[in-house]
Tab-separated table of C-alpha atoms in Angstrom:
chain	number	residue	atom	x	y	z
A	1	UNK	CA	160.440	63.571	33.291
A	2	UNK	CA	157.351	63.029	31.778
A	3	UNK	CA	155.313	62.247	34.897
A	4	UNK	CA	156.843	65.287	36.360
A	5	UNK	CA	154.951	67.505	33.864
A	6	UNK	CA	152.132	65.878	34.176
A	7	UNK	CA	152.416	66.130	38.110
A	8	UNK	CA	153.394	70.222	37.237
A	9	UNK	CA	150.438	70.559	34.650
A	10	UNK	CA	147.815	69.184	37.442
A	11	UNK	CA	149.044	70.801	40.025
A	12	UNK	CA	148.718	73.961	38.249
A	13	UNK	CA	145.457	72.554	37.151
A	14	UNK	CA	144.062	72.380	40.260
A	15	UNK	CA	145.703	75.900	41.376
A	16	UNK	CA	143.760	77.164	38.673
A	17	UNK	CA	140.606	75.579	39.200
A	18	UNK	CA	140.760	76.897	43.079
A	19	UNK	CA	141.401	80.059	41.852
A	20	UNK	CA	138.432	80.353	39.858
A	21	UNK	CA	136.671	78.746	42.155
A	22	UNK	CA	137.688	81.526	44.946
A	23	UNK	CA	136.890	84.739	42.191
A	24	UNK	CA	133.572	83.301	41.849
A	25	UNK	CA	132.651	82.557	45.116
A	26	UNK	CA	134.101	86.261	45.974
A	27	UNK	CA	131.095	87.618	44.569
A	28	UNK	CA	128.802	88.764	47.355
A	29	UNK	CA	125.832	90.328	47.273
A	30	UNK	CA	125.093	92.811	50.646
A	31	UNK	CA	121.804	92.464	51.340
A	32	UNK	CA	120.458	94.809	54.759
A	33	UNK	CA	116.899	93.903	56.026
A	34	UNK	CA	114.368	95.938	58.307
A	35	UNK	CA	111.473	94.213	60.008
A	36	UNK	CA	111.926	91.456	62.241
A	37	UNK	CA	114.056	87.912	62.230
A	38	UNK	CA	111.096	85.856	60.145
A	39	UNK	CA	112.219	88.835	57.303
A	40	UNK	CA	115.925	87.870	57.718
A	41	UNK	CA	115.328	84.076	58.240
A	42	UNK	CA	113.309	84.394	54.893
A	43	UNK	CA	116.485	85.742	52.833
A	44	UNK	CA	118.791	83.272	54.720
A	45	UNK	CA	116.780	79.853	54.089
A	46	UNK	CA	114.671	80.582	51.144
A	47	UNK	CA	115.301	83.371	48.721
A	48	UNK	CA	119.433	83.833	49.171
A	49	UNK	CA	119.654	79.771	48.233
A	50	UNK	CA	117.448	80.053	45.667
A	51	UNK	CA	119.285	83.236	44.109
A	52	UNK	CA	122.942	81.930	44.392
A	53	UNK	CA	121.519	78.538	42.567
A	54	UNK	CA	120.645	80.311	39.693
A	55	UNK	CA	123.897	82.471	39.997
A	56	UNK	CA	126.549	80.353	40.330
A	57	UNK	CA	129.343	82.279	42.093
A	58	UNK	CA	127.520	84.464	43.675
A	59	UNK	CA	126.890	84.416	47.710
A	60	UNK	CA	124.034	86.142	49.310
A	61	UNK	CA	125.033	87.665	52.261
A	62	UNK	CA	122.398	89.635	54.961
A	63	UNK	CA	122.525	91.330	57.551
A	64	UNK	CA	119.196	92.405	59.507
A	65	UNK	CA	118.795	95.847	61.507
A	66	UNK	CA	115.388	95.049	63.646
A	67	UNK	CA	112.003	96.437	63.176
A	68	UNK	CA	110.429	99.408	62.667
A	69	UNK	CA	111.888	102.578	62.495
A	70	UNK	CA	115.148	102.119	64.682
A	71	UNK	CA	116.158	99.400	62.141
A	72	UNK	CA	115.631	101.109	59.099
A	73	UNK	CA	116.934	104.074	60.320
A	74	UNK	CA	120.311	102.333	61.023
A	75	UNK	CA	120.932	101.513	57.231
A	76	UNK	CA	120.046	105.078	56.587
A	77	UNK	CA	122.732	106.368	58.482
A	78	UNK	CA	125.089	103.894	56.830
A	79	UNK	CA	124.492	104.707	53.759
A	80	UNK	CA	124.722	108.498	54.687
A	81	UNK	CA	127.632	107.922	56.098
A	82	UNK	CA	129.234	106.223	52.876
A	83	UNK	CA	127.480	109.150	50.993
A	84	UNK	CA	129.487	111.880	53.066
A	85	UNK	CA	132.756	110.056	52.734
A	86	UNK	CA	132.631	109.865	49.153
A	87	UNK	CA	133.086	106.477	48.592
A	88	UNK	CA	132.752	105.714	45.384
A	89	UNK	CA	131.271	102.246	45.591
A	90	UNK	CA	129.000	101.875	48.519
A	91	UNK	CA	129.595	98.059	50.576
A	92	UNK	CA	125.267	97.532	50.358
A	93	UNK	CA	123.640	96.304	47.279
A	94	UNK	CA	119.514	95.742	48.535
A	95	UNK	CA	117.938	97.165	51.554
A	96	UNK	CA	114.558	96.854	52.792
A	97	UNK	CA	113.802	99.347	54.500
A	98	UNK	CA	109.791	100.273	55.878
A	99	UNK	CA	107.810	103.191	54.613
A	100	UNK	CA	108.977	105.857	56.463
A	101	UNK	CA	112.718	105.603	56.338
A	102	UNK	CA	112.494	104.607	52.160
A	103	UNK	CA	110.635	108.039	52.017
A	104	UNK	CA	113.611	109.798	53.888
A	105	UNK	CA	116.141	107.964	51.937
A	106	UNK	CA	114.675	108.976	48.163
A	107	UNK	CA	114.723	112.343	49.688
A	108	UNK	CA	118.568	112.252	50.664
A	109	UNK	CA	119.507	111.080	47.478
A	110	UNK	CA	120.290	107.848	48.954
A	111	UNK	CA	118.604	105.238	46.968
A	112	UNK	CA	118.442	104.289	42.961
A	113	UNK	CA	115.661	104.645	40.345
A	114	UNK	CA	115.642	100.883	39.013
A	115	UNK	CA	112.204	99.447	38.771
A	116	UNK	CA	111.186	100.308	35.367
A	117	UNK	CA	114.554	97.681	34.239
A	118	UNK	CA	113.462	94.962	35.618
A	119	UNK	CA	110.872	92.731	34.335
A	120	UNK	CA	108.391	92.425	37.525
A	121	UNK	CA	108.556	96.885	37.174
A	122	UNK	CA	105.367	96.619	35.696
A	123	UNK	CA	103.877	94.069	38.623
A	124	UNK	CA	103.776	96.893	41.148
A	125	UNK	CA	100.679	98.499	40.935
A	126	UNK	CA	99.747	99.577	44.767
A	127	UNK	CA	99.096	102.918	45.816
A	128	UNK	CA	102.469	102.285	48.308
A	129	UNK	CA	104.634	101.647	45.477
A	130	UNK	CA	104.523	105.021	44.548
A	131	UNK	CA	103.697	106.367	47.660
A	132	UNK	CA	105.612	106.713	50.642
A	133	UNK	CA	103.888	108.398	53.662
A	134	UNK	CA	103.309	111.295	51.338
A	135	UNK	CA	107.136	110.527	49.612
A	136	UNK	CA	107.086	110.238	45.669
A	137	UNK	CA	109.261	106.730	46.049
A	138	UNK	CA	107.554	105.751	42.396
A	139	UNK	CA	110.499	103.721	40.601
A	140	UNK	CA	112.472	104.165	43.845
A	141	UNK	CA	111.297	100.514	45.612
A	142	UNK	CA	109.183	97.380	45.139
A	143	UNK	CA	107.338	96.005	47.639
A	144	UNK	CA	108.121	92.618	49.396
A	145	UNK	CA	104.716	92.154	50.993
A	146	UNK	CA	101.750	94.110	52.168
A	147	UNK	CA	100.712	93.923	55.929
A	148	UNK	CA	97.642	94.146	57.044
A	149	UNK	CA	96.058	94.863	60.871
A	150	UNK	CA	92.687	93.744	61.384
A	151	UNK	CA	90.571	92.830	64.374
A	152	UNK	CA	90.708	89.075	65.191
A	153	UNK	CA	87.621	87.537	67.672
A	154	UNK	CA	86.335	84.636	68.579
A	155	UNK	CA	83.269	83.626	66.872
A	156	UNK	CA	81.812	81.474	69.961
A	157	UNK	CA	82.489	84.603	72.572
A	158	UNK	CA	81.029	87.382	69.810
A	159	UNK	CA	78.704	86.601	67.879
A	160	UNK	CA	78.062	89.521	65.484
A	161	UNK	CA	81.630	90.949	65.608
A	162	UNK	CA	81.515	94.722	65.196
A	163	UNK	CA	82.457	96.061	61.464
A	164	UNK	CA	83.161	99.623	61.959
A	165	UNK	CA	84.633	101.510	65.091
A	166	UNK	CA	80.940	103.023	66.471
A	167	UNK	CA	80.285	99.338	66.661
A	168	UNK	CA	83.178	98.761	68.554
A	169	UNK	CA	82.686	101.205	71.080
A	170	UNK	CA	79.477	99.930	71.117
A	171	UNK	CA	80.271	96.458	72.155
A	172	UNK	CA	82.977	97.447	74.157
A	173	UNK	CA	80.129	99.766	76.225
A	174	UNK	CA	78.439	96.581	76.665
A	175	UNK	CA	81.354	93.963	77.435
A	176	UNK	CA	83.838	95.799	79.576
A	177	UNK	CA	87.267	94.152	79.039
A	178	UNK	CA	86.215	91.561	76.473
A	179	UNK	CA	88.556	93.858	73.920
A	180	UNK	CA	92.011	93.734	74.414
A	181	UNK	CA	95.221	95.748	72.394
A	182	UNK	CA	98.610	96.636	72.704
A	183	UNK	CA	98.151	101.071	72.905
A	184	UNK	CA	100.654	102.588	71.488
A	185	UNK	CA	103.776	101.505	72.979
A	186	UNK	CA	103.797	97.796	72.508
A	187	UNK	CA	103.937	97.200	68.772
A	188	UNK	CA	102.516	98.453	65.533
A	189	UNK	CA	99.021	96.500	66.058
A	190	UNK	CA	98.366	98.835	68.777
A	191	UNK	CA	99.335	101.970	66.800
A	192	UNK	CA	97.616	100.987	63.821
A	193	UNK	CA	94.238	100.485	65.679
A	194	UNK	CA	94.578	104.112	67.220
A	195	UNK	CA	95.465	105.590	63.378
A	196	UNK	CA	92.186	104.137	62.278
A	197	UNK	CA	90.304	105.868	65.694
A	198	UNK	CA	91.918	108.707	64.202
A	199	UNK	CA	90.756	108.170	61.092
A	200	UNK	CA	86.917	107.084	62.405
A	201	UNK	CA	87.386	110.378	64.686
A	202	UNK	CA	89.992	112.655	64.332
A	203	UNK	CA	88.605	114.541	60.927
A	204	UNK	CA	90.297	115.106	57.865
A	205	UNK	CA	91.606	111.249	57.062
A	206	UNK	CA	92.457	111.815	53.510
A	207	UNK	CA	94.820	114.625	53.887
A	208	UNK	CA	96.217	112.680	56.692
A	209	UNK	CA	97.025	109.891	54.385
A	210	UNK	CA	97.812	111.953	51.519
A	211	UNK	CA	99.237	115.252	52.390
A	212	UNK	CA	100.144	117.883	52.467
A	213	UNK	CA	100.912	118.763	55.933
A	214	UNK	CA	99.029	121.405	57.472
A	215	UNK	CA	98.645	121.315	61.170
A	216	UNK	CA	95.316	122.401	61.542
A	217	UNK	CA	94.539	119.572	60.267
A	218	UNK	CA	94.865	117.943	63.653
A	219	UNK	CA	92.394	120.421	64.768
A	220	UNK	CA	89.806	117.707	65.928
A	221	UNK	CA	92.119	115.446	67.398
A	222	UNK	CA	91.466	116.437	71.242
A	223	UNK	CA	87.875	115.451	71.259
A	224	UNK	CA	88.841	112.276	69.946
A	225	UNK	CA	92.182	111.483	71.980
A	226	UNK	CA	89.328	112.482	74.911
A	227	UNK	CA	87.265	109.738	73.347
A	228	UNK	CA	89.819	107.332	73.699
A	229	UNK	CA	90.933	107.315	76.660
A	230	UNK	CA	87.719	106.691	78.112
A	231	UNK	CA	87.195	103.906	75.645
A	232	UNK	CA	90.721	102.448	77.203
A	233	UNK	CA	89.339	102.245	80.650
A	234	UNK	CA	87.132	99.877	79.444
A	235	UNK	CA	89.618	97.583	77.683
A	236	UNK	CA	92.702	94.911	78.877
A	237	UNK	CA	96.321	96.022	77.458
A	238	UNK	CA	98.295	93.527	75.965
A	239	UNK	CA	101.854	93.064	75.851
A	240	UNK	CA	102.135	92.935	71.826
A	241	UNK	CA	100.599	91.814	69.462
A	242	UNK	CA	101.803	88.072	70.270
A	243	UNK	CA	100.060	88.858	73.607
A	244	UNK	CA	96.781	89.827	72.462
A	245	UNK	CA	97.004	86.287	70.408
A	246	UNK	CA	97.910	84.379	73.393
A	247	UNK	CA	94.831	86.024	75.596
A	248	UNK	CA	92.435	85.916	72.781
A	249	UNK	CA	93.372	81.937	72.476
A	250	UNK	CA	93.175	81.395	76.195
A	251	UNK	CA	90.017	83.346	76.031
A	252	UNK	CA	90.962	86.199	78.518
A	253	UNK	CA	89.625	88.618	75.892
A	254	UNK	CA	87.121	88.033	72.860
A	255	UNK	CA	88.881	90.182	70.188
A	256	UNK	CA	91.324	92.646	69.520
A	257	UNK	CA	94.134	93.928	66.782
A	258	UNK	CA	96.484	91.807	65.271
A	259	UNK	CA	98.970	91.524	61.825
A	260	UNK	CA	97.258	89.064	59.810
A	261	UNK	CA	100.375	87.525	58.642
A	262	UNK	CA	101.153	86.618	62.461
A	263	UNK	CA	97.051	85.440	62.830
A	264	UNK	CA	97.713	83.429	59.881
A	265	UNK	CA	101.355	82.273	60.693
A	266	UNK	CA	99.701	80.838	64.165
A	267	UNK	CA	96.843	79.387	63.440
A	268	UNK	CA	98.452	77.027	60.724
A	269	UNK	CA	100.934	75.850	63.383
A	270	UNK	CA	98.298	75.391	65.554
A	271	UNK	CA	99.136	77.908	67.827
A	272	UNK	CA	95.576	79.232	67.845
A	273	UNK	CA	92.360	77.807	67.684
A	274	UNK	CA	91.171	77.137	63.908
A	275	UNK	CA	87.488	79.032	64.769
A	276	UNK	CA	88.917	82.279	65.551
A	277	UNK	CA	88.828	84.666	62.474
A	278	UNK	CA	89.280	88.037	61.340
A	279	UNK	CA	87.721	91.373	60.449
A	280	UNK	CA	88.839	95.156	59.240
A	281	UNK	CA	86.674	97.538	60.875
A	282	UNK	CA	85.401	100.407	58.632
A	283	UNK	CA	86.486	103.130	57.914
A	284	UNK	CA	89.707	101.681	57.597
A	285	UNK	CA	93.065	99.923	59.461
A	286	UNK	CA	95.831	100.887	58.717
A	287	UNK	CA	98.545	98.334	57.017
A	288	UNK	CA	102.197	98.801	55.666
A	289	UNK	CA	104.514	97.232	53.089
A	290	UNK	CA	108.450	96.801	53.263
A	291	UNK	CA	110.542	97.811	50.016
A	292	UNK	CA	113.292	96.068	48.185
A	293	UNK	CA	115.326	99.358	47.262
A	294	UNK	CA	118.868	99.586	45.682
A	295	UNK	CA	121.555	102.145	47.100
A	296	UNK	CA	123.023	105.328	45.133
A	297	UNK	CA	126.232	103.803	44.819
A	298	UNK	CA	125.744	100.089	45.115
A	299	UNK	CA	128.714	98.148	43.799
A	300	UNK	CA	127.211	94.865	42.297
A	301	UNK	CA	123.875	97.150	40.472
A	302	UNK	CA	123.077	94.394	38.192
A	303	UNK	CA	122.610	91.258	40.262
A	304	UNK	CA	121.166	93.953	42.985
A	305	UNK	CA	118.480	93.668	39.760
A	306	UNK	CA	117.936	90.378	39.155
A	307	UNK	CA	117.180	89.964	42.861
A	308	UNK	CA	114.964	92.049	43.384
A	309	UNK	CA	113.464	90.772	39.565
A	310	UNK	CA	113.376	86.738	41.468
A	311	UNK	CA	111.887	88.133	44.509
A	312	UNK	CA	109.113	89.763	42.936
A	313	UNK	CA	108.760	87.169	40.340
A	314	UNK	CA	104.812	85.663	40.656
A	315	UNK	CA	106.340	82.537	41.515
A	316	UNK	CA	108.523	83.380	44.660
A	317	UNK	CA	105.623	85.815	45.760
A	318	UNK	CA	103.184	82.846	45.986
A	319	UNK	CA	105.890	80.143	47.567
A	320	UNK	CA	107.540	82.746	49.726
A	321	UNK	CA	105.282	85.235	50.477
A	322	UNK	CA	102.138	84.156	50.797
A	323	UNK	CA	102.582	80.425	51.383
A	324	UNK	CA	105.392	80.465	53.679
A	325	UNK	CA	104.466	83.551	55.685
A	326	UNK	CA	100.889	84.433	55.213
A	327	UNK	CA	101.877	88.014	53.935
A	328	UNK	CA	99.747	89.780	51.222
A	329	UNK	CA	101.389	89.605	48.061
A	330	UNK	CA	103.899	93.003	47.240
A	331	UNK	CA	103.072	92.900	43.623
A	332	UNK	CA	99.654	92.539	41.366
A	333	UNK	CA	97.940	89.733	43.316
A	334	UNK	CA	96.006	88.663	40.047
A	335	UNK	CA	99.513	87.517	38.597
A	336	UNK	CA	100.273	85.767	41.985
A	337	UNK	CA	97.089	84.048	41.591
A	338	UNK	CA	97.791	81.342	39.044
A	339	UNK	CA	100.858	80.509	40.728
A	340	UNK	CA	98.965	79.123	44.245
A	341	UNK	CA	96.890	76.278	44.842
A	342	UNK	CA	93.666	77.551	45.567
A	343	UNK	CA	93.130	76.175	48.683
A	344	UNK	CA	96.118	78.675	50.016
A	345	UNK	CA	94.866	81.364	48.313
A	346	UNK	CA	90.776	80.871	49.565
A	347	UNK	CA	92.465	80.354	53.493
A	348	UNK	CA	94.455	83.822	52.745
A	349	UNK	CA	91.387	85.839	51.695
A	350	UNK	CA	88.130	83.901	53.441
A	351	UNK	CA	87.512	86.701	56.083
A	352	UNK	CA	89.370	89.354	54.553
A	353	UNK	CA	88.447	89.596	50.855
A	354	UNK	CA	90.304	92.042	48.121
A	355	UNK	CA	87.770	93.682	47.764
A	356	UNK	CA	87.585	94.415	51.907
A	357	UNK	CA	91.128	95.595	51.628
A	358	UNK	CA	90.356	97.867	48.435
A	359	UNK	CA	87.799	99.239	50.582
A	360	UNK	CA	89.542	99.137	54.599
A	361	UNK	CA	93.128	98.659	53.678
A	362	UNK	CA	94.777	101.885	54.620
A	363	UNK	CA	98.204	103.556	55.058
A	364	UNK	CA	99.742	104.845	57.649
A	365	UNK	CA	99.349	108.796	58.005
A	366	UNK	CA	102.108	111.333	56.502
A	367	UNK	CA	105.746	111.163	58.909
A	368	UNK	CA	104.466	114.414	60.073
A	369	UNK	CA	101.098	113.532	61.441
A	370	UNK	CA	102.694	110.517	62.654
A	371	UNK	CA	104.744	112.228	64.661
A	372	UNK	CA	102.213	114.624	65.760
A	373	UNK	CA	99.543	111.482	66.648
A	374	UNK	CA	102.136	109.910	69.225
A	375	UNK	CA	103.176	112.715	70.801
A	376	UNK	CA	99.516	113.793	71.376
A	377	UNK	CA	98.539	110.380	72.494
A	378	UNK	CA	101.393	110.712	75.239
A	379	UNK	CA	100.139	114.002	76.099
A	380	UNK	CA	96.389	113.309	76.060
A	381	UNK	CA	96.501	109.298	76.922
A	382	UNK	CA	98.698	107.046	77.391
A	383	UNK	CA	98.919	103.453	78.373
């Protein structure tokens, strides 16, 4: 009789311990990335293990949407959706969304004021922390990483690599396909070196990047789309901006527009070769963040915090942004600093400096003018 209790007590024992064992591990936290796979492969095999270490119980689940705006704008329509239905507790605790759809979500009421309760709040000091395309997102989001464009070359084909966009033309004028991009339908590199034409060109860059929208602002965009297009006949499009890598490395063209983070990515795997290196030509390229943002209604609000608090911690940002992808810090570099050997840290800013991006690190113009840019492109150029 007595072993029988004893065989009742562990039994119920062990009931109990799988049943606290299941409650725990029934704590999930819905995590919906933009961008592309690296962004989701980052939460999967870095930051999600690291987070459910220090919170026992808790599994980090995410999902990703794709790139640009067609992925962001699918978790805006889901959370719209759960917004219309009144549901009370939406199913999505993080999103990262880009620029343009965070903007369009603080404006629909879709998102959550959270960063001044956390305790990395106070590491977000970039003009796109507040700023959105012209959206107020300010306590809205913080960012996961800055990206950069810049012009990469090869220092044995050029020489004296041009450092503003008259100097481009310039060499271009003189070395007829030796500059190769992606135009404007093959990836952001592309776009973002026809945004800083604009900006070079077009007239008016400031209220482009900061607002408001007035249309005749766009007033001297003809001449310059003109400009353009008889630049392009002079230049080799690429397929992307993996493409204009793989012809710059097999020397097909001499330079051209790239994400740093992928330049950077590459040439430590030895994908390219170590001599090429990198410029941003005056008076600016373009570069965007992606934001760590908490729904309306997001069910588990609290670890949605301390997240987004470990993400943006100075630590992860060094190990997982900048050392593991080559990504500009989100938050106050100068914090990031003293977490990074400085050998990573000299290889992340030896051609581009802080104070070059201060200076050439720009946004991306207001949604409007964005919109307004490609469709006159189409009209006036193409690719």
């Amino acid at each position: 009789m007595k072993n029988m209790h004893r065989s009742l007590a562990i039994s119920i024992a062990i009931a109990l311990g799988a049943h606290g064992g299941l409650a725990q591990a029934q704590t999930t936290l819905n995590v919906i990335s933009g961008g592309s796979q690296n962004m989701v492969d980052y939460i999967t095999d870095y930051l999600g293990p690291l987070f459910e270490k220090q919170n026992p119980g808790v599994k980090v689940s995410v999902v990703g949407t794709g790139p640009d705006d067609a992925g962001s704008q699918k978790m805006l329509e889901k959370l719209q959706a759960q917004k219309s239905a009144g549901v009370a507790a939406w199913d999505t605790d993080v999103v990262i969304p880009n620029q343009q759809k965070t903007g369009e979500m603080v404006q629909d009421g879709l998102l959550m004021k959270y960063r001044d309760s956390i305790p990395t709040g106070k590491y977000a000091v970039s003009q796109s922390a507040k700023q959105a395309l012209g959206v107020n997102v300010d306590g809205y989001v913080m960012p996961m990483f800055e990206s950069q464009t810049a012009i990469a070359y090869n220092p044995d084909l050029v020489k004296n690599p041009p450092g503003s966009y008259d100097e481009m033309r310039a060499f271009v004028a003189k070395n007829p396909k030796a500059f190769g991009y992606n135009g404007l339908k093959n990836g952001m590199s592309g776009v973002a070196f026809v945004v800083g034409w604009m900006y070079a060109y077009g007239g008016n860059p400031e209220a482009v990047q900061q607002g408001p929208y007035d249309a005749k602002n766009s007033a001297g965009w003809k001449k310059a789309f003109a400009d353009l297009k008889a630049f392009n006949q002079q230049v080799v499009f690429t397929p992307g901006n993996a493409g204009t890598l793989d012809m710059l490395n097999r020397g097909e063209i001499a330079m051209g527009p790239v994400w740093v983070d992928m330049f950077q990515s590459w040439k430590a795997e030895g994908r390219l070769a170590p001599n090429l290196r990198l410029k941003i030509l005056s008076p600016g390229m373009p570069g965007q963040p992606y934001y760590y943002a908490i729904p309306a209604k997001a069910k588990n609000v609290d670890l949605a915090k301390k997240f987004i608090a470990l993400a943006t911690s100075p630590e992860v940002q060094a190990e997982g942004i900048v050392k593991r992808f080559n990504w500009y810090p989100g938050i106050d570099a100068n914090v990031v600093k003293p977490a990074l050997d400085p050998k990573v840290w000299n290889s992340l800013f030896v051609d581009i400096t802080p104070a070059d991006l201060a200076k050439n690190g720009k946004p991306f113009p207001l949604a409007p003018y964005f919109k307004d840019l490609r469709e006159q492109y189409e009209a006036q150029v193409q690719n």
